PDB file of C-alpha atoms in Angstrom:
ATOM      1  CA  MET A   1     -10.183  33.918 -13.807  1.00  0.00           C
ATOM      2  CA  ASN A   2     -11.227  35.332 -10.646  1.00  0.00           C
ATOM      3  CA  SER A   3     -10.910  39.064 -10.545  1.00  0.00           C
ATOM      4  CA  GLU A   4      -9.781  39.548  -6.958  1.00  0.00           C
ATOM      5  CA  PHE A   5      -6.671  38.062  -7.058  1.00  0.00           C
ATOM      6  CA  ASP A   6      -4.204  38.323  -4.619  1.00  0.00           C
ATOM      7  CA  LYS A   7      -0.940  37.291  -5.095  1.00  0.00           C
ATOM      8  CA  ASN A   8      -0.362  37.080  -1.476  1.00  0.00           C
ATOM      9  CA  LYS A   9      -3.038  34.616  -1.227  1.00  0.00           C
ATOM     10  CA  VAL A  10      -2.236  32.515  -3.634  1.00  0.00           C
ATOM     11  CA  ASP A  11       0.907  31.791  -2.010  1.00  0.00           C
ATOM     12  CA  GLU A  12      -0.747  30.557   0.975  1.00  0.00           C
ATOM     13  CA  LEU A  13      -2.301  28.628  -0.296  1.00  0.00           C
ATOM     14  CA  LEU A  14       0.153  27.008  -2.382  1.00  0.00           C
ATOM     15  CA  LYS A  15       1.917  25.896   0.830  1.00  0.00           C
ATOM     16  CA  LYS A  16      -0.916  24.778   1.776  1.00  0.00           C
ATOM     17  CA  ALA A  17      -1.225  22.529  -1.310  1.00  0.00           C
ATOM     18  CA  ASN A  18       2.318  21.138  -0.937  1.00  0.00           C
ATOM     19  CA  ASN A  19       1.704  20.145   2.676  1.00  0.00           C
ATOM     20  CA  GLU A  20       2.725  16.184   2.412  1.00  0.00           C
ATOM     21  CA  LEU A  21       2.018  15.975   6.272  1.00  0.00           C
ATOM     22  CA  SER A  22      -1.396  17.279   6.099  1.00  0.00           C
ATOM     23  CA  TRP A  23      -4.539  15.586   3.713  1.00  0.00           C
ATOM     24  CA  ARG A  24      -6.443  18.333   5.583  1.00  0.00           C
ATOM     25  CA  ASP A  25      -4.525  21.012   4.232  1.00  0.00           C
ATOM     26  CA  ARG A  26      -4.344  20.340   0.791  1.00  0.00           C
ATOM     27  CA  MET A  27      -8.073  19.603   0.448  1.00  0.00           C
ATOM     28  CA  ASP A  28      -8.232  23.235   2.578  1.00  0.00           C
ATOM     29  CA  ALA A  29      -6.364  24.827  -0.354  1.00  0.00           C
ATOM     30  CA  VAL A  30      -8.078  22.824  -3.142  1.00  0.00           C
ATOM     31  CA  ASN A  31     -11.233  24.368  -2.247  1.00  0.00           C
ATOM     32  CA  GLU A  32     -10.211  27.671  -2.450  1.00  0.00           C
ATOM     33  CA  LEU A  33      -7.527  27.518  -4.886  1.00  0.00           C
ATOM     34  CA  LYS A  34     -10.734  26.508  -7.382  1.00  0.00           C
ATOM     35  CA  ASN A  35     -11.481  30.149  -7.397  1.00  0.00           C
ATOM     36  CA  TYR A  36      -8.579  31.536  -7.975  1.00  0.00           C
ATOM     37  CA  HIS A  37      -7.264  29.906 -11.577  1.00  0.00           C
ATOM     38  CA  CYS A  38      -3.529  31.073 -12.884  1.00  0.00           C
ATOM     39  CA  LYS A  39      -0.901  28.727 -14.217  1.00  0.00           C
ATOM     40  CA  GLU A  40       0.009  28.369 -10.641  1.00  0.00           C
ATOM     41  CA  SER A  41      -2.783  27.068  -8.936  1.00  0.00           C
ATOM     42  CA  GLU A  42      -3.400  25.366 -12.327  1.00  0.00           C
ATOM     43  CA  ARG A  43      -0.303  23.398 -12.228  1.00  0.00           C
ATOM     44  CA  VAL A  44      -0.598  22.484  -8.448  1.00  0.00           C
ATOM     45  CA  ILE A  45      -3.806  21.150  -9.018  1.00  0.00           C
ATOM     46  CA  VAL A  46      -3.350  19.197 -11.548  1.00  0.00           C
ATOM     47  CA  LYS A  47       0.081  17.567  -9.581  1.00  0.00           C
ATOM     48  CA  LEU A  48      -2.875  16.744  -7.039  1.00  0.00           C
ATOM     49  CA  ALA A  49      -5.100  15.215  -9.070  1.00  0.00           C
ATOM     50  CA  LEU A  50      -2.890  13.122 -10.857  1.00  0.00           C
ATOM     51  CA  HIS A  51      -0.328  12.464  -7.869  1.00  0.00           C
ATOM     52  CA  ASP A  52      -2.229  12.980  -4.407  1.00  0.00           C
ATOM     53  CA  PRO A  53      -1.537  10.150  -2.175  1.00  0.00           C
ATOM     54  CA  VAL A  54      -5.391  10.622  -0.325  1.00  0.00           C
ATOM     55  CA  PHE A  55      -7.897   9.687  -2.614  1.00  0.00           C
ATOM     56  CA  LYS A  56     -10.706  12.106  -1.755  1.00  0.00           C
ATOM     57  CA  VAL A  57      -7.772  15.407  -2.283  1.00  0.00           C
ATOM     58  CA  LYS A  58      -7.111  13.934  -5.810  1.00  0.00           C
ATOM     59  CA  HIS A  59     -10.772  13.888  -6.526  1.00  0.00           C
ATOM     60  CA  ALA A  60     -11.311  17.290  -5.508  1.00  0.00           C
ATOM     61  CA  ALA A  61      -8.400  18.242  -7.147  1.00  0.00           C
ATOM     62  CA  PHE A  62      -9.072  16.460 -10.042  1.00  0.00           C
ATOM     63  CA  LEU A  63     -12.647  17.821 -10.003  1.00  0.00           C
ATOM     64  CA  VAL A  64     -11.396  21.504 -10.162  1.00  0.00           C
ATOM     65  CA  ALA A  65      -9.280  20.721 -13.003  1.00  0.00           C
ATOM     66  CA  GLN A  66     -12.037  19.374 -15.134  1.00  0.00           C
ATOM     67  CA  SER A  67     -14.185  22.550 -14.656  1.00  0.00           C
ATOM     68  CA  TRP A  68     -11.089  24.592 -15.980  1.00  0.00           C
ATOM     69  CA  GLY A  69     -11.028  22.514 -19.123  1.00  0.00           C
ATOM     70  CA  VAL A  70      -7.045  21.272 -17.883  1.00  0.00           C
ATOM     71  CA  LYS A  71      -5.609  19.639 -20.993  1.00  0.00           C
ATOM     72  CA  ILE A  72      -2.393  18.007 -20.620  1.00  0.00           C
ATOM     73  CA  GLY A  73      -0.893  17.094 -24.341  1.00  0.00           C
ATOM     74  CA  GLY A  74      -4.385  18.249 -25.481  1.00  0.00           C
ATOM     75  CA  VAL A  75      -6.438  15.276 -23.736  1.00  0.00           C
ATOM     76  CA  PRO A  76      -8.158  16.325 -20.439  1.00  0.00           C
ATOM     77  CA  ILE A  77      -6.654  14.177 -17.722  1.00  0.00           C
ATOM     78  CA  ARG A  78      -7.718  11.113 -15.995  1.00  0.00           C
ATOM     79  CA  LEU A  79      -9.026  10.691 -13.025  1.00  0.00           C
ATOM     80  CA  GLY A  80      -7.955   6.829 -12.085  1.00  0.00           C
ATOM     81  CA  LYS A  81      -9.713   4.251 -10.108  1.00  0.00           C
ATOM     82  CA  LYS A  82      -9.456   4.188  -6.039  1.00  0.00           C
ATOM     83  CA  PRO A  83      -5.874   2.132  -5.223  1.00  0.00           C
ATOM     84  CA  LYS A  84      -6.508  -0.785  -3.381  1.00  0.00           C
ATOM     85  CA  GLY A  85      -4.600  -2.755  -0.681  1.00  0.00           C
ATOM     86  CA  ASN A  86      -1.879  -1.218   0.908  1.00  0.00           C
ATOM     87  CA  LEU A  87      -1.880   2.867   0.485  1.00  0.00           C
ATOM     88  CA  VAL A  88       2.015   2.719   1.949  1.00  0.00           C
ATOM     89  CA  LYS A  89       4.943   1.011   0.741  1.00  0.00           C
ATOM     90  CA  ASP A  90       5.817  -1.743   4.101  1.00  0.00           C
ATOM     91  CA  ILE A  91       3.158  -0.397   6.001  1.00  0.00           C
ATOM     92  CA  HIS A  92       2.846  -3.693   8.444  1.00  0.00           C
ATOM     93  CA  LYS A  93       6.443  -3.060   9.279  1.00  0.00           C
ATOM     94  CA  LYS A  94       5.780   0.001  10.200  1.00  0.00           C
ATOM     95  CA  LEU A  95       2.841  -0.703  12.041  1.00  0.00           C
ATOM     96  CA  ALA A  96       5.337  -3.904  13.536  1.00  0.00           C
ATOM     97  CA  LYS A  97       8.219  -0.902  14.616  1.00  0.00           C
ATOM     98  CA  VAL A  98       5.321   0.921  16.361  1.00  0.00           C
ATOM     99  CA  ARG A  99       4.131  -1.578  17.969  1.00  0.00           C
ATOM    100  CA  ASP A 100       7.261  -3.117  19.263  1.00  0.00           C
ATOM    101  CA  SER A 101       7.665   0.508  20.873  1.00  0.00           C
ATOM    102  CA  LEU A 102       4.643   0.726  23.325  1.00  0.00           C
ATOM    103  CA  GLY A 103       4.707  -1.167  25.914  1.00  0.00           C
ATOM    104  CA  GLU A 104       2.733  -4.383  26.224  1.00  0.00           C
ATOM    105  CA  GLU A 105      -0.157  -2.803  26.862  1.00  0.00           C
ATOM    106  CA  PHE A 106      -1.296   0.236  25.147  1.00  0.00           C
ATOM    107  CA  THR A 107      -4.372   2.164  23.753  1.00  0.00           C
ATOM    108  CA  ILE A 108      -5.403   2.713  20.456  1.00  0.00           C
ATOM    109  CA  GLU A 109      -4.974   6.295  20.850  1.00  0.00           C
ATOM    110  CA  GLN A 110      -1.725   5.701  22.130  1.00  0.00           C
ATOM    111  CA  PHE A 111      -0.878   4.048  19.014  1.00  0.00           C
ATOM    112  CA  LYS A 112      -2.330   6.140  16.702  1.00  0.00           C
ATOM    113  CA  GLU A 113      -0.004   9.216  18.723  1.00  0.00           C
ATOM    114  CA  LYS A 114       3.095   6.490  17.926  1.00  0.00           C
ATOM    115  CA  PHE A 115       2.550   5.963  14.404  1.00  0.00           C
ATOM    116  CA  LYS A 116       1.708   9.710  14.030  1.00  0.00           C
ATOM    117  CA  SER A 117       5.440  10.792  15.826  1.00  0.00           C
ATOM    118  CA  MET A 118       7.244   8.124  14.030  1.00  0.00           C
ATOM    119  CA  TYR A 119       5.518   8.104  10.630  1.00  0.00           C
ATOM    120  CA  PRO A 120       3.760  11.177   9.927  1.00  0.00           C
ATOM    121  CA  LYS A 121       3.136  11.058   6.384  1.00  0.00           C
ATOM    122  CA  ALA A 122       2.313   7.524   6.627  1.00  0.00           C
ATOM    123  CA  TYR A 123      -0.292   8.676   8.944  1.00  0.00           C
ATOM    124  CA  ASP A 124      -1.698  11.413   7.478  1.00  0.00           C
ATOM    125  CA  ILE A 125      -1.843   9.053   4.356  1.00  0.00           C
ATOM    126  CA  TYR A 126      -3.803   6.684   5.804  1.00  0.00           C
ATOM    127  CA  GLU A 127      -5.942   8.847   8.275  1.00  0.00           C
ATOM    128  CA  GLY A 128      -7.122  10.995   4.936  1.00  0.00           C
ATOM    129  CA  ASP A 129      -7.945   7.394   3.444  1.00  0.00           C
ATOM    130  CA  LYS A 130     -10.069   5.731   6.499  1.00  0.00           C
ATOM    131  CA  GLY A 131     -11.544   8.650   7.860  1.00  0.00           C
ATOM    132  CA  ASP A 132     -14.078   7.131  10.429  1.00  0.00           C
ATOM    133  CA  LYS A 133     -12.629   4.036   9.978  1.00  0.00           C
ATOM    134  CA  LEU A 134      -8.991   4.011  10.859  1.00  0.00           C
ATOM    135  CA  ASP A 135      -9.121   3.401  14.551  1.00  0.00           C
ATOM    136  CA  LYS A 136     -10.841  -0.057  13.788  1.00  0.00           C
ATOM    137  CA  TRP A 137      -8.310  -0.820  10.118  1.00  0.00           C
ATOM    138  CA  LEU A 138      -5.690  -0.127  12.588  1.00  0.00           C
ATOM    139  CA  GLU A 139      -6.750  -2.711  15.097  1.00  0.00           C
ATOM    140  CA  ASN A 140      -7.077  -5.551  12.421  1.00  0.00           C
ATOM    141  CA  CYS A 141      -3.593  -4.651  11.243  1.00  0.00           C
ATOM    142  CA  ILE A 142      -2.571  -4.502  15.284  1.00  0.00           C
ATOM    143  CA  LYS A 143      -3.596  -8.166  15.401  1.00  0.00           C
ATOM    144  CA  CYS A 144      -2.402  -9.327  12.338  1.00  0.00           C
ATOM    145  CA  LEU A 145       1.174  -7.774  13.164  1.00  0.00           C
ATOM    146  CA  PRO A 146       3.791 -11.105  13.273  1.00  0.00           C
ATOM    147  CA  LYS A 147       4.200 -11.963  17.307  1.00  0.00           C
ATOM    148  CA  LYS A 148       6.794  -9.277  18.790  1.00  0.00           C
ATOM    149  CA  LYS A 149      10.629 -10.329  18.174  1.00  0.00           C
TER     150      LYS A 149
END
C-alpha cells in the first residue's frame, strides 16, 4: 500500500477510470491507480480487467490486479482472449447512419468527427482498439456498407 495515500487523488483517478467515453482516461487511471492499492482502487481495477471494452485497458488493469494478487472467490482473475469481430453491436448500421448523414463527398476526417459526435462510446472503443489502423479500418468498412437508400 502506498504510504503517501491521497484520498482526493484516488477519488479523481476513480472518476477517470469510470469515464466510458475515453479509453485514454481509463488507461491513465489504471497506470496511476497501481500506486494506490486500496479497496476502492482494487474494485475499479478488477471491473476494468474483467469488463473494459478496449482490450489494452483491460490488459493493463489485469496486470495491476495480478501484481496485487487479487482473487475472486479464492481464484486469481483471468484475462480472456482479445475479442474478434464486432466490438459494438450493430456497428455497421451505425457507420451507415454516419455515412448517410454526410454529403456525397467526405473525407475520412469528416467521417471520424461525425462518428465521434453521433456515437462517442462506439468511436472510443474502436479508436482504442484499432489505434493507428482506425482510418484504414473505417475506409474498409465504408466501402462494404450497403448503398444509400
